[in-house]
XYZ file of N, CA and C in Angstrom:
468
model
N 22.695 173.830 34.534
C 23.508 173.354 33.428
C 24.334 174.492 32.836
N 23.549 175.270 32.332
C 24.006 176.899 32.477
C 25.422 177.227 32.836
N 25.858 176.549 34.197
C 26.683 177.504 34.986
C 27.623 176.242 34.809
N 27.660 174.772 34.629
C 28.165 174.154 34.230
C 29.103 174.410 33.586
N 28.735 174.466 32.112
C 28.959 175.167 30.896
C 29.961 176.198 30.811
N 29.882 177.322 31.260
C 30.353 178.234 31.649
C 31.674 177.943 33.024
N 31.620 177.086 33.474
C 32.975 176.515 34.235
C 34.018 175.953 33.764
N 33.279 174.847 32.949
C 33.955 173.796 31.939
C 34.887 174.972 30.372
N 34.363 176.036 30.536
C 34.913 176.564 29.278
C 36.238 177.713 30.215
N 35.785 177.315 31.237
C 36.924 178.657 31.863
C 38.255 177.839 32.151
N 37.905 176.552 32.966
C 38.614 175.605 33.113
C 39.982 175.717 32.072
N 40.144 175.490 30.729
C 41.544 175.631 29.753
C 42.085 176.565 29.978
N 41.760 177.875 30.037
C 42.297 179.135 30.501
C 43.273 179.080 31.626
N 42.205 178.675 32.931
C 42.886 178.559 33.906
C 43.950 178.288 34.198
N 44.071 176.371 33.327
C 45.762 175.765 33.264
C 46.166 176.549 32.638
N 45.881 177.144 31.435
C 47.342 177.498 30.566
C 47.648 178.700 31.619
N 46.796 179.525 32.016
C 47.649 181.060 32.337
C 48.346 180.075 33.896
N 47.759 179.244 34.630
C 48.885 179.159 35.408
C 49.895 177.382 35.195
N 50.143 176.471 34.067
C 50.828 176.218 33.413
C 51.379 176.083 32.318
N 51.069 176.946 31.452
C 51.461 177.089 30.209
C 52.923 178.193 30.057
N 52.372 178.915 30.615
C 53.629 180.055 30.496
C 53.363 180.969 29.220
N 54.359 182.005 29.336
C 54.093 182.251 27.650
C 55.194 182.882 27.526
N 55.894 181.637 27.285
C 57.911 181.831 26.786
C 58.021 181.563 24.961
N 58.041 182.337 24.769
C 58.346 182.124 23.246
C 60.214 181.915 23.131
N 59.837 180.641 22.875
C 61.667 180.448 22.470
C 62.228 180.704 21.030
N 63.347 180.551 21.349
C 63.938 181.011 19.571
C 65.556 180.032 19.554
N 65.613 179.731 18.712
C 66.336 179.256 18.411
C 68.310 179.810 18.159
N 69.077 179.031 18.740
C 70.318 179.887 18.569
C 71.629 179.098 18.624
N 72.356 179.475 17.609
C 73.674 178.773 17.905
C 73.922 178.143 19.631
N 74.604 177.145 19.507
C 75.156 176.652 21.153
C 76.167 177.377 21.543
N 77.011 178.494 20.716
C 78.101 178.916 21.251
C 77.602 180.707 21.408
N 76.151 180.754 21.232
C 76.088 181.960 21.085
C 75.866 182.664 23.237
N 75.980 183.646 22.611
C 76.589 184.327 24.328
C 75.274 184.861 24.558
N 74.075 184.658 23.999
C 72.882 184.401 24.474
C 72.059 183.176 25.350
N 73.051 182.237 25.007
C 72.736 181.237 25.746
C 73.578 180.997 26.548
N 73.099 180.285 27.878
C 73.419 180.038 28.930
C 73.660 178.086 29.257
N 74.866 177.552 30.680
C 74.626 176.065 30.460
C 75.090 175.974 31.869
N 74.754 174.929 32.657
C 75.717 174.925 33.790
C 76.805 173.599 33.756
N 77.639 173.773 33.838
C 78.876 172.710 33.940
C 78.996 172.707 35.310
N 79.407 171.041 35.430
C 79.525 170.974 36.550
C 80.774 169.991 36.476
N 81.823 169.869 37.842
C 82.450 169.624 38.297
C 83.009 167.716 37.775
N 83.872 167.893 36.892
C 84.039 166.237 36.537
C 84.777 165.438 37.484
N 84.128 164.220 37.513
C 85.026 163.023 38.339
C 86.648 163.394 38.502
N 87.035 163.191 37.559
C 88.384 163.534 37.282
C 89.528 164.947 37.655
N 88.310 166.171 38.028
C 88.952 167.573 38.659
C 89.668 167.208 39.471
N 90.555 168.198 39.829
C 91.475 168.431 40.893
C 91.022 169.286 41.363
N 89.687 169.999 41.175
C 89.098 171.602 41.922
C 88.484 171.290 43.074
N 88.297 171.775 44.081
C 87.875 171.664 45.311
C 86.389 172.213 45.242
N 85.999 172.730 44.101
C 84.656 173.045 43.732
C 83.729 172.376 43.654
N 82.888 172.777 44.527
C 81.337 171.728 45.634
C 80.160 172.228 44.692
N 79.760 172.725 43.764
C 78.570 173.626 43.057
C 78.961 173.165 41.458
N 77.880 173.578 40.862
C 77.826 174.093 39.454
C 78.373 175.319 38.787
N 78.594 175.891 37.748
C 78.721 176.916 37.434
C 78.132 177.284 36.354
N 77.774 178.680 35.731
C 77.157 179.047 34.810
C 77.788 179.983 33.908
N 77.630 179.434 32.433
C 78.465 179.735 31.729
C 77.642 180.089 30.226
N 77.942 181.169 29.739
C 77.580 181.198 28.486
C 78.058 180.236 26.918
N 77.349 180.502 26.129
C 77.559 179.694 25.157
C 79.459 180.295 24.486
N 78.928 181.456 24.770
C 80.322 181.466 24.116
C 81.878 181.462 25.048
N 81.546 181.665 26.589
C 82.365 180.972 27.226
C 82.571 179.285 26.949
N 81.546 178.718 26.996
C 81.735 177.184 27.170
C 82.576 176.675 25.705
N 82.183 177.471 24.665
C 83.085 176.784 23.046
C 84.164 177.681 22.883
N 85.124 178.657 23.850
C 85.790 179.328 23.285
C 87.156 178.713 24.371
N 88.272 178.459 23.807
C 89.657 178.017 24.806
C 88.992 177.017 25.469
N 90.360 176.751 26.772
C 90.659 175.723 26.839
C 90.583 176.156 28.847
N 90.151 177.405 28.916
C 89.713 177.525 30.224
C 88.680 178.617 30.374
N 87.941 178.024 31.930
C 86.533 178.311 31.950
C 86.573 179.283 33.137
N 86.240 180.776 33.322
C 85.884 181.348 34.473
C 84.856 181.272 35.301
N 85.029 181.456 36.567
C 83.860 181.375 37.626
C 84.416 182.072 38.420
N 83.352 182.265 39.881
C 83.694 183.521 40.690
C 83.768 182.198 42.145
N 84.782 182.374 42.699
C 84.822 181.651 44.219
C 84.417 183.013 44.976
N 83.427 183.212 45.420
C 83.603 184.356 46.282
C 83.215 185.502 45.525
N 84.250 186.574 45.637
C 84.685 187.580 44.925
C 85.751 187.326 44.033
N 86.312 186.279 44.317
C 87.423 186.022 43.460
C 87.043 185.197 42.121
N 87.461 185.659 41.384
C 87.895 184.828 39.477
C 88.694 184.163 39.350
N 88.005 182.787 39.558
C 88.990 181.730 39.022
C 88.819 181.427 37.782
N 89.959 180.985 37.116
C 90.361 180.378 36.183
C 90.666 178.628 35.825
N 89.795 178.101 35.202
C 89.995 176.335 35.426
C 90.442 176.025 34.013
N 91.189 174.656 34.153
C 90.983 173.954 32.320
C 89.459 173.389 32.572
N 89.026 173.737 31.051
C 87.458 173.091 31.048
C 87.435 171.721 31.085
N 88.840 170.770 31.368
C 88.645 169.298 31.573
C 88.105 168.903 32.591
N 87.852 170.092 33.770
C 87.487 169.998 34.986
C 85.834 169.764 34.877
N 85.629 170.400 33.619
C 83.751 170.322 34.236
C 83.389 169.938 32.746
N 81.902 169.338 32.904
C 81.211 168.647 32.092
C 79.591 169.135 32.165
N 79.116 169.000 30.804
C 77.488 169.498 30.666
C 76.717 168.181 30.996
N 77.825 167.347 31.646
C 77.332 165.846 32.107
C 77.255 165.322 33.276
N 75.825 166.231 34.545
C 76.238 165.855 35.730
C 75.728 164.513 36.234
N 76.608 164.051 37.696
C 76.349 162.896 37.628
C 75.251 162.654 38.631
N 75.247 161.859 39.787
C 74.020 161.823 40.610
C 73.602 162.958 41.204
N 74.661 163.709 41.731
C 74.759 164.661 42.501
C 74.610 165.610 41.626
N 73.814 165.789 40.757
C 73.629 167.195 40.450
C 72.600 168.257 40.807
N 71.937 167.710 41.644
C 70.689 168.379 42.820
C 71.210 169.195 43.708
N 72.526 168.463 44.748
C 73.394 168.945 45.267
C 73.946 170.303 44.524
N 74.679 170.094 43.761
C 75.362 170.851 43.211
C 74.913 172.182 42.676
N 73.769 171.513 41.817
C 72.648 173.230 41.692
C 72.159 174.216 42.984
N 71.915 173.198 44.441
C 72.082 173.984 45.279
C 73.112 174.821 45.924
N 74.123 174.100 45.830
C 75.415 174.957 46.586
C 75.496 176.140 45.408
N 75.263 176.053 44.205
C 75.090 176.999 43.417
C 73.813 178.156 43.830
N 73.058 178.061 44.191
C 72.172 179.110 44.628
C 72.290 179.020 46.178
N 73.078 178.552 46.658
C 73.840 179.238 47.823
C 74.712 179.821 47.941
N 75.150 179.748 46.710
C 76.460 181.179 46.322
C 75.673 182.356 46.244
N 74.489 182.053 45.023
C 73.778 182.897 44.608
C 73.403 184.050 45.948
N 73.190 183.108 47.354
C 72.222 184.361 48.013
C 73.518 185.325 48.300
N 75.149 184.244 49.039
C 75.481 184.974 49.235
C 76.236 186.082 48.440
N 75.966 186.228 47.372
C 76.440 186.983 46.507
C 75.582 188.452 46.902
N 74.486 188.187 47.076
C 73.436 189.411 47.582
C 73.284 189.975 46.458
N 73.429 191.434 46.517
C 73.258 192.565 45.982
C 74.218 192.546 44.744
N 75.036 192.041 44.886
C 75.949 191.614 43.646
C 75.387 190.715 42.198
N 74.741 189.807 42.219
C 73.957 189.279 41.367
C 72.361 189.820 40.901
N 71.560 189.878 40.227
C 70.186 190.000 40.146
C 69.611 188.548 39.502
N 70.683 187.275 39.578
C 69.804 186.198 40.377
C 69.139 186.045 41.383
N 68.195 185.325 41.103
C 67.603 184.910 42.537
C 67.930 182.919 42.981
N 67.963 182.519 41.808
C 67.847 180.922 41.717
C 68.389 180.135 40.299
N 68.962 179.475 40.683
C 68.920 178.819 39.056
C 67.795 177.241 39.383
N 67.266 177.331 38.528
C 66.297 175.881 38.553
C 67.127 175.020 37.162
N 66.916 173.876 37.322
C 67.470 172.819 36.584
C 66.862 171.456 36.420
N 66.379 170.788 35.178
C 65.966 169.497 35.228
C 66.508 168.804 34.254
N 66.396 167.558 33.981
C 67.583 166.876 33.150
C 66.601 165.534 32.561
N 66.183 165.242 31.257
C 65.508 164.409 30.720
C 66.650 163.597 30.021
N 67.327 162.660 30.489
C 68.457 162.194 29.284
C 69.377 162.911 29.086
N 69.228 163.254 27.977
C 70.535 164.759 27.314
C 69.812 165.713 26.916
N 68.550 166.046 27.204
C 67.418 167.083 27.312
C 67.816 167.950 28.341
N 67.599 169.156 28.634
C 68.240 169.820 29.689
C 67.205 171.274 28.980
N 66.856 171.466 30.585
C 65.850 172.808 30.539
C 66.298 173.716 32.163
N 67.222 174.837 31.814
C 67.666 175.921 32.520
C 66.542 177.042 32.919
N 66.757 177.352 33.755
C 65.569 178.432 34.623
C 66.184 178.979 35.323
N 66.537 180.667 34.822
C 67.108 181.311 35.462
C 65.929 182.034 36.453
N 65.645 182.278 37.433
C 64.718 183.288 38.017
C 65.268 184.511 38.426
N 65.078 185.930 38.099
C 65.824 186.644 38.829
C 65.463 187.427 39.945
N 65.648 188.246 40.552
C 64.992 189.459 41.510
C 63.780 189.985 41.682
N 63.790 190.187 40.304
C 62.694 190.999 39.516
C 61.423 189.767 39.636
N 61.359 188.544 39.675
C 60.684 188.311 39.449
C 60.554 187.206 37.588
N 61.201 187.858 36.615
C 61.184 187.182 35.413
C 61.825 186.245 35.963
N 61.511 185.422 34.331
C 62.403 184.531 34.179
C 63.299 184.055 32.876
N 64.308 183.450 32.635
C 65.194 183.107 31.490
C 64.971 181.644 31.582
N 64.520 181.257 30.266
C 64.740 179.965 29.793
C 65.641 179.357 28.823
N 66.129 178.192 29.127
C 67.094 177.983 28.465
C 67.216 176.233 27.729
N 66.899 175.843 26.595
C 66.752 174.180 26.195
C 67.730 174.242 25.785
N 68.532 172.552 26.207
C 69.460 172.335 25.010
C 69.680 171.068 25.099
N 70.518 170.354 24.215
C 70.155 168.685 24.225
C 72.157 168.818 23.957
N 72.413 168.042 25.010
C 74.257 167.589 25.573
C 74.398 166.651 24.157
N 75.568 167.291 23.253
C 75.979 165.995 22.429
C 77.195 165.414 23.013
N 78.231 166.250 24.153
C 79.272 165.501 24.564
C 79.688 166.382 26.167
N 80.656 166.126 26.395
C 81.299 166.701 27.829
C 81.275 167.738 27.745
N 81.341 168.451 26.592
C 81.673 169.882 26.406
C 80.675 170.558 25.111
N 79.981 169.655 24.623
C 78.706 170.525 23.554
C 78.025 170.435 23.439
N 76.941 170.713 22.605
C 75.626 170.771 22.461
C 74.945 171.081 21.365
N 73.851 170.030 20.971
C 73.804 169.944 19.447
C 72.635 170.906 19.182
N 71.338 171.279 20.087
C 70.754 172.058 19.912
C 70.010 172.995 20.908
N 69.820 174.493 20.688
C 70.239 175.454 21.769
C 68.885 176.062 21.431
N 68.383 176.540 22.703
C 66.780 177.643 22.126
C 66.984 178.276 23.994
N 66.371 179.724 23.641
C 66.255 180.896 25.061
C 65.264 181.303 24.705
N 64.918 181.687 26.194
C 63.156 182.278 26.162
C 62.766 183.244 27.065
N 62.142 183.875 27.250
C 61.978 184.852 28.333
C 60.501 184.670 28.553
N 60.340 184.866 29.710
C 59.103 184.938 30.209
C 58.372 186.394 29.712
N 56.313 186.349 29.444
C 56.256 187.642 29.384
C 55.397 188.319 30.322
N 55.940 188.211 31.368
C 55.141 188.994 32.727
C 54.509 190.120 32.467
């Protein structure tokens, strides 16, 4: 019974250290350049752009165009092109995005972006090289904003 006992109490530990995490988030403006969002590609573009892109808070609320890298190259889009509103295909799209990522190599210290989508709930996972990770909540109030923003870091 003894050893029972002593299982059953180790047991909570166990989940939390391997699902709990221990990301302390904080809270932050949506336009702040601490936070991170991925837009993706609207019905309506004229861009030939197959992926997502990742954009800070204060890229995404500032003008009326959005940078990204094709390649090595910096493009320049109107942000009518992309939306914090993807549509079926946004599985797709996060991948061709971390298929940029590899081939970017040595150039990025991404490793992955992870992405899941509850409604207008939205939880970002940056993973990088190293191993950490960046977290990122925010809840979509329209094509282009977001009513509430929180980042987190992992503490490895």
């Amino acid at each position: 019974m003894h050893k029972i006992t002593n299982l059953l109490s180790i047991i909570p530990v166990l989940f939390c250290v391997t699902g709990c995490g221990n990301v302390r988030y904080e809270t932050v403006p949506p336009e702040s350049k601490q936070m991170k969002y991925l837009l993706f590609p609207s019905k309506s573009s004229r861009s030939t752009l197959n992926r997502a892109i990742l954009v800070s808070g204060e890229e995404l609320y500032a003008g009326k165009k959005i940078a990204y890298y094709a390649g090595n190259n910096e493009v320049w889009c109107d942000k009518v092109n992309f939306t914090l509103l993807p549509d079926s295909q946004q599985d797709t799209l996060v991948q061709h995005l971390n298929d940029e990522l590899v081939r970017w190599g040595k150039e990025t210290d991404y490793r992955r972006i992870e992405y899941s989508r509850e409604k207008d709930h939205i939880l970002l996972t940056i993973v990088f090289k190293s191993g950490r990770k960046a977290y990122f909540r925010y809840k979509i109030a329209g094509t282009h904003t977001v009513s509430s923003a929180e980042n987190g870091m992992d503490s490895i």
